[in-house]
PDB file of C-alpha atoms in Angstrom:
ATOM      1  CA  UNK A   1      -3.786   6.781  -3.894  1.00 46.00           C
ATOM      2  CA  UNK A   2      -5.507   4.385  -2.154  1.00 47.00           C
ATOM      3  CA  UNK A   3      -6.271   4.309   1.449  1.00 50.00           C
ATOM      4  CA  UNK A   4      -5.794   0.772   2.896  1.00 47.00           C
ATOM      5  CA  UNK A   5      -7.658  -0.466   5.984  1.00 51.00           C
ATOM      6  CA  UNK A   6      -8.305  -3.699   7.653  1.00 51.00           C
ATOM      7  CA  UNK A   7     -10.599  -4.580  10.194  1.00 55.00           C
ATOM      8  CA  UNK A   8      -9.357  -5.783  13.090  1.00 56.00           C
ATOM      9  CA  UNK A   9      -5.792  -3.614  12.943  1.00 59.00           C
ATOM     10  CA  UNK A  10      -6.656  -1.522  15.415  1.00 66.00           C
ATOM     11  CA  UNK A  11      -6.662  -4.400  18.069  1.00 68.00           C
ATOM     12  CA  UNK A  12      -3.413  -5.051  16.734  1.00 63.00           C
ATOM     13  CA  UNK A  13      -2.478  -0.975  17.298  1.00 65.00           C
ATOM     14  CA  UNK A  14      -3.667  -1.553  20.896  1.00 69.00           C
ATOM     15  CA  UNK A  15      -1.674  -4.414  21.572  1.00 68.00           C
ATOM     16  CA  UNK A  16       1.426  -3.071  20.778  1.00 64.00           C
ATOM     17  CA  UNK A  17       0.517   0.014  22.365  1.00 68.00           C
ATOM     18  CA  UNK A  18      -0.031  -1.843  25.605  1.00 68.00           C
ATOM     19  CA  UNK A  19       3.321  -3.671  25.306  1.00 68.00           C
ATOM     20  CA  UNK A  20       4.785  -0.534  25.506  1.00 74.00           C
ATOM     21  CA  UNK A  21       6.998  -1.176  22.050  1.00 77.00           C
ATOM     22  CA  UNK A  22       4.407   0.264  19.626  1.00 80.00           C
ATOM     23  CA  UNK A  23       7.236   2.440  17.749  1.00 85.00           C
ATOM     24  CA  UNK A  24       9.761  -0.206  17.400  1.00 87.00           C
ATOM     25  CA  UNK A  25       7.066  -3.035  15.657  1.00 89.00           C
ATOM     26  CA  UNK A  26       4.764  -0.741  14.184  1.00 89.00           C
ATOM     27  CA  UNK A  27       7.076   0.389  11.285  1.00 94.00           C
ATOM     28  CA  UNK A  28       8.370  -3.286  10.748  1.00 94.00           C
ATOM     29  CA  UNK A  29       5.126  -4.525  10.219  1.00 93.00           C
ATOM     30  CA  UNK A  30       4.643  -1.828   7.861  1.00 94.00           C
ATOM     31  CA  UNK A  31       8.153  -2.687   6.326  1.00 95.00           C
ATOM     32  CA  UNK A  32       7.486  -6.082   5.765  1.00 96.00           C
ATOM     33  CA  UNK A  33       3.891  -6.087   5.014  1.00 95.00           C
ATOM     34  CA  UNK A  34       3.877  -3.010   1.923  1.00 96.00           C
ATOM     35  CA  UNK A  35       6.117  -5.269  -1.009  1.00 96.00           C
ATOM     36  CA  UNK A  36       2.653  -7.103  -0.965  1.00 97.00           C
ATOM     37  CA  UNK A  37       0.801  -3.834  -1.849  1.00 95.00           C
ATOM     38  CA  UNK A  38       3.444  -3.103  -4.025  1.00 96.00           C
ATOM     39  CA  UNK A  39       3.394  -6.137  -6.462  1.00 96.00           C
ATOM     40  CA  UNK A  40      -0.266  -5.847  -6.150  1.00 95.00           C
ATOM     41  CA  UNK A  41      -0.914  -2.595  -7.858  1.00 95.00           C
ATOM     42  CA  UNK A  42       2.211  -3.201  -9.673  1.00 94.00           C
ATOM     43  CA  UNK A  43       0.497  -6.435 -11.274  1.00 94.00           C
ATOM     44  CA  UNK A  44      -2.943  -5.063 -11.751  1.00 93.00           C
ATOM     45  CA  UNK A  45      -1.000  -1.644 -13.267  1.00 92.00           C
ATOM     46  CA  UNK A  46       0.664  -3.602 -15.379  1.00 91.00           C
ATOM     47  CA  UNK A  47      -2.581  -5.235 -17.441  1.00 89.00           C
ATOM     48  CA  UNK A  48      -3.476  -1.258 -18.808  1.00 84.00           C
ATOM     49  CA  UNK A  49       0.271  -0.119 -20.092  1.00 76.00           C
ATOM     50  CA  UNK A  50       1.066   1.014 -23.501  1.00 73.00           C
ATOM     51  CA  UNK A  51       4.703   1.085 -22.708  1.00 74.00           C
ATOM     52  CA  UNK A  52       4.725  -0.170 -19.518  1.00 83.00           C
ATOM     53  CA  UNK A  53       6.973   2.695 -17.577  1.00 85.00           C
ATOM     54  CA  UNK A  54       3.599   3.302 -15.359  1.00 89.00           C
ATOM     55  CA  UNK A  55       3.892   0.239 -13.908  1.00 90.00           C
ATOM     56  CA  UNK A  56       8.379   0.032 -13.516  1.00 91.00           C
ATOM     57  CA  UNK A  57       7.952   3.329 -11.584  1.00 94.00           C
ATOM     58  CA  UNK A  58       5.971   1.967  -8.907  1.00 95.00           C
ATOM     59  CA  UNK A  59       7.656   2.431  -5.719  1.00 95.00           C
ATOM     60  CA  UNK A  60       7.207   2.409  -1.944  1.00 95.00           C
ATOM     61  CA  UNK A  61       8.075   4.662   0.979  1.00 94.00           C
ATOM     62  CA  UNK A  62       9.268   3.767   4.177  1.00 92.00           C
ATOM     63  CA  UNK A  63       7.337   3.922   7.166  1.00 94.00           C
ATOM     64  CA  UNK A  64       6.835   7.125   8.463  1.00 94.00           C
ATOM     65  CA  UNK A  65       5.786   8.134  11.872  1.00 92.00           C
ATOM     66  CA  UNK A  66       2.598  10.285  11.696  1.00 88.00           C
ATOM     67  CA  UNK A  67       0.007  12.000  14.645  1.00 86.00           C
ATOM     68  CA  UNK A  68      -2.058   8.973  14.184  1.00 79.00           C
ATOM     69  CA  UNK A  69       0.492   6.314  13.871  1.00 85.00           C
ATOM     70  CA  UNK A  70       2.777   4.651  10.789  1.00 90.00           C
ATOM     71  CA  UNK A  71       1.680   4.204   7.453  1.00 91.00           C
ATOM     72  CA  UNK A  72       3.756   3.621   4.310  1.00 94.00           C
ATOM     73  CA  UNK A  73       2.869   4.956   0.636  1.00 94.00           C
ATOM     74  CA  UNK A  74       2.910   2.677  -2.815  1.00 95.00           C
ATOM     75  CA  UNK A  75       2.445   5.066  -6.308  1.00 94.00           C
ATOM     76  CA  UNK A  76       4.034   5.328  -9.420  1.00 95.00           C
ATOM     77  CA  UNK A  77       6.610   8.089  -9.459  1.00 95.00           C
ATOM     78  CA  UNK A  78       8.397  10.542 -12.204  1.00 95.00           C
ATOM     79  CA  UNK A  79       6.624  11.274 -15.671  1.00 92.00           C
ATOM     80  CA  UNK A  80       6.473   9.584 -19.335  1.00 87.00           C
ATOM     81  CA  UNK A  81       8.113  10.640 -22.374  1.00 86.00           C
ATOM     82  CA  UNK A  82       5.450  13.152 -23.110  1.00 88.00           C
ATOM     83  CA  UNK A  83       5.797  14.968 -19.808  1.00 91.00           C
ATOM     84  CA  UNK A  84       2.640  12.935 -17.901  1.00 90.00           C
ATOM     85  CA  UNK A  85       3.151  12.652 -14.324  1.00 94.00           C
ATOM     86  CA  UNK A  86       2.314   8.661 -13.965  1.00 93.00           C
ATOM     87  CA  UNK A  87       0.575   9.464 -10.768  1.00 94.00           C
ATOM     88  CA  UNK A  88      -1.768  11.255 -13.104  1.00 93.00           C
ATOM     89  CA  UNK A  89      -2.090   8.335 -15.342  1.00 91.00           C
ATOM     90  CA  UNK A  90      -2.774   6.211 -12.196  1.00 93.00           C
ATOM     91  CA  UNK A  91      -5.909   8.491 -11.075  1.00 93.00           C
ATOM     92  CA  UNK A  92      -7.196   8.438 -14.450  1.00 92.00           C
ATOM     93  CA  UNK A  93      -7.242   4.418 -14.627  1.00 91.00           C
ATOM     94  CA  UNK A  94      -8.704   4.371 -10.913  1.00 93.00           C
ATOM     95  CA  UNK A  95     -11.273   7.356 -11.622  1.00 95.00           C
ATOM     96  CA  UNK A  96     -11.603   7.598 -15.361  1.00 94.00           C
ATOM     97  CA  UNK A  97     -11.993  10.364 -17.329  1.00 93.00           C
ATOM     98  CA  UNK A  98     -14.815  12.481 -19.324  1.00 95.00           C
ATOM     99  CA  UNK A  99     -13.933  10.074 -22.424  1.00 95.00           C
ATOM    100  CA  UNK A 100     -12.582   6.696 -20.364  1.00 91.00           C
ATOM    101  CA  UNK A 101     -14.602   4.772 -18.089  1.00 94.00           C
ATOM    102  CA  UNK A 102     -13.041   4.071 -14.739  1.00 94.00           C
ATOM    103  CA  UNK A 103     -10.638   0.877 -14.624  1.00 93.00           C
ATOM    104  CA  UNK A 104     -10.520   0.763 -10.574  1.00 93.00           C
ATOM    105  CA  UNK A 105      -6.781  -0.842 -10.570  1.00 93.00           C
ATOM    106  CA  UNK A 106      -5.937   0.285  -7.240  1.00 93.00           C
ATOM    107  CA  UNK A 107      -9.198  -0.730  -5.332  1.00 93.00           C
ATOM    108  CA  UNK A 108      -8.806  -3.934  -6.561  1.00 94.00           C
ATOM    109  CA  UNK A 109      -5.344  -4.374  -6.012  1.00 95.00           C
ATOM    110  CA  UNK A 110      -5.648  -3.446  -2.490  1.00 94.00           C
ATOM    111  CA  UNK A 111      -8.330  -6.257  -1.881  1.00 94.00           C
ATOM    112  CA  UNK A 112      -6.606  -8.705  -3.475  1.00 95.00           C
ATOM    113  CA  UNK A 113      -3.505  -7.806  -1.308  1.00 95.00           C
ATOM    114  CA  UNK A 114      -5.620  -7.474   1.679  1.00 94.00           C
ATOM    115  CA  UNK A 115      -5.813 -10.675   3.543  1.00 95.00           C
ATOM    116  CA  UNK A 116      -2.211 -11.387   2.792  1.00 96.00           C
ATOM    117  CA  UNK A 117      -0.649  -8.260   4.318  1.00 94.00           C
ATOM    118  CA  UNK A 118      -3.069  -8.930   7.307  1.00 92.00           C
ATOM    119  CA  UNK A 119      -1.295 -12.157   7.122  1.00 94.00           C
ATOM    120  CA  UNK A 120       2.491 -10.877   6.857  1.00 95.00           C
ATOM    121  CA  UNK A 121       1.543  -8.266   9.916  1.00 91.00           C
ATOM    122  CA  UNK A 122       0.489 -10.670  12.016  1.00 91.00           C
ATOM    123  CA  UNK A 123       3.308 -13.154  11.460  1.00 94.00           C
ATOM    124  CA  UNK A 124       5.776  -9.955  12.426  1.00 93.00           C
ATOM    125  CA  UNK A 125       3.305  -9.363  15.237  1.00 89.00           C
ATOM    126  CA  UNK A 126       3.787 -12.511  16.484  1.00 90.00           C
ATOM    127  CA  UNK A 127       7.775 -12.603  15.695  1.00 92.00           C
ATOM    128  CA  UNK A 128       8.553  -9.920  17.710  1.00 89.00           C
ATOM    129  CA  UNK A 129       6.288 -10.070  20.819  1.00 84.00           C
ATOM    130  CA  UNK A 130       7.628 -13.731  21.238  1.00 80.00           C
ATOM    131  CA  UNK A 131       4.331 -15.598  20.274  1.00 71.00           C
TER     132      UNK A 131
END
């Protein structure tokens, strides 16, 4: 799974923090930001399938309230035909293996979808503290 940061979020964070309403926008900026991860990794999934289910079970959580805050999840989910988890066809693509050369899919999903959920979160940002 990839771990997606941007710079500049944690202003954001403080903001909201500081409006007092951190835990009623934070997970609807997550909400609204994560289909853009998802068609992301679903698109750049989607260029290494042999039958394609990899890429159809690609699904997102909700946000969920953690210690540090809200984040939401995007992986593929159940197994193939054969019995192979697609999360475990996923990390071999990212990683590679001892006889497959890494294919990073997910690293470069998440900075193409980068500036444009940094876009989206602002816009909700902006929505809902009346800017």
């Amino acid at each position: 799974m990839a771990r997606f940061d941007i710079d500049g979020f944690d202003e954001v964070i403080r903001d909201l923090e500081n409006l007092g309403r951190f835990d009623e926008i934070a997970p609807k900026i997550i909400e609204e930001s994560i289909p853009i991860l998802e068609a992301e990794v679903r698109k750049e999934v989607s260029r290494h399938k042999d039958t394609g289910a990899m890429a159809a079970s690609i699904k997102t959580t909700g946000a969920t309230a953690h210690n540090d805050g809200y984040y939401a999840v995007v992986r593929p989910t159940g197994k193939d035909e054969k019995g192979v988890r697609n999360m475990e066809k996923l990390a071999y693509l990212e990683y590679g293996t001892s006889r497959e050369a890494a294919r990073p899919v997910l690293t470069k999903a998440v900075n193409s979808a980068a500036p444009k959920v940094l876009k989206k979160q602002q816009e909700v940002f902006d929505r809902e503290v009346g800017l």
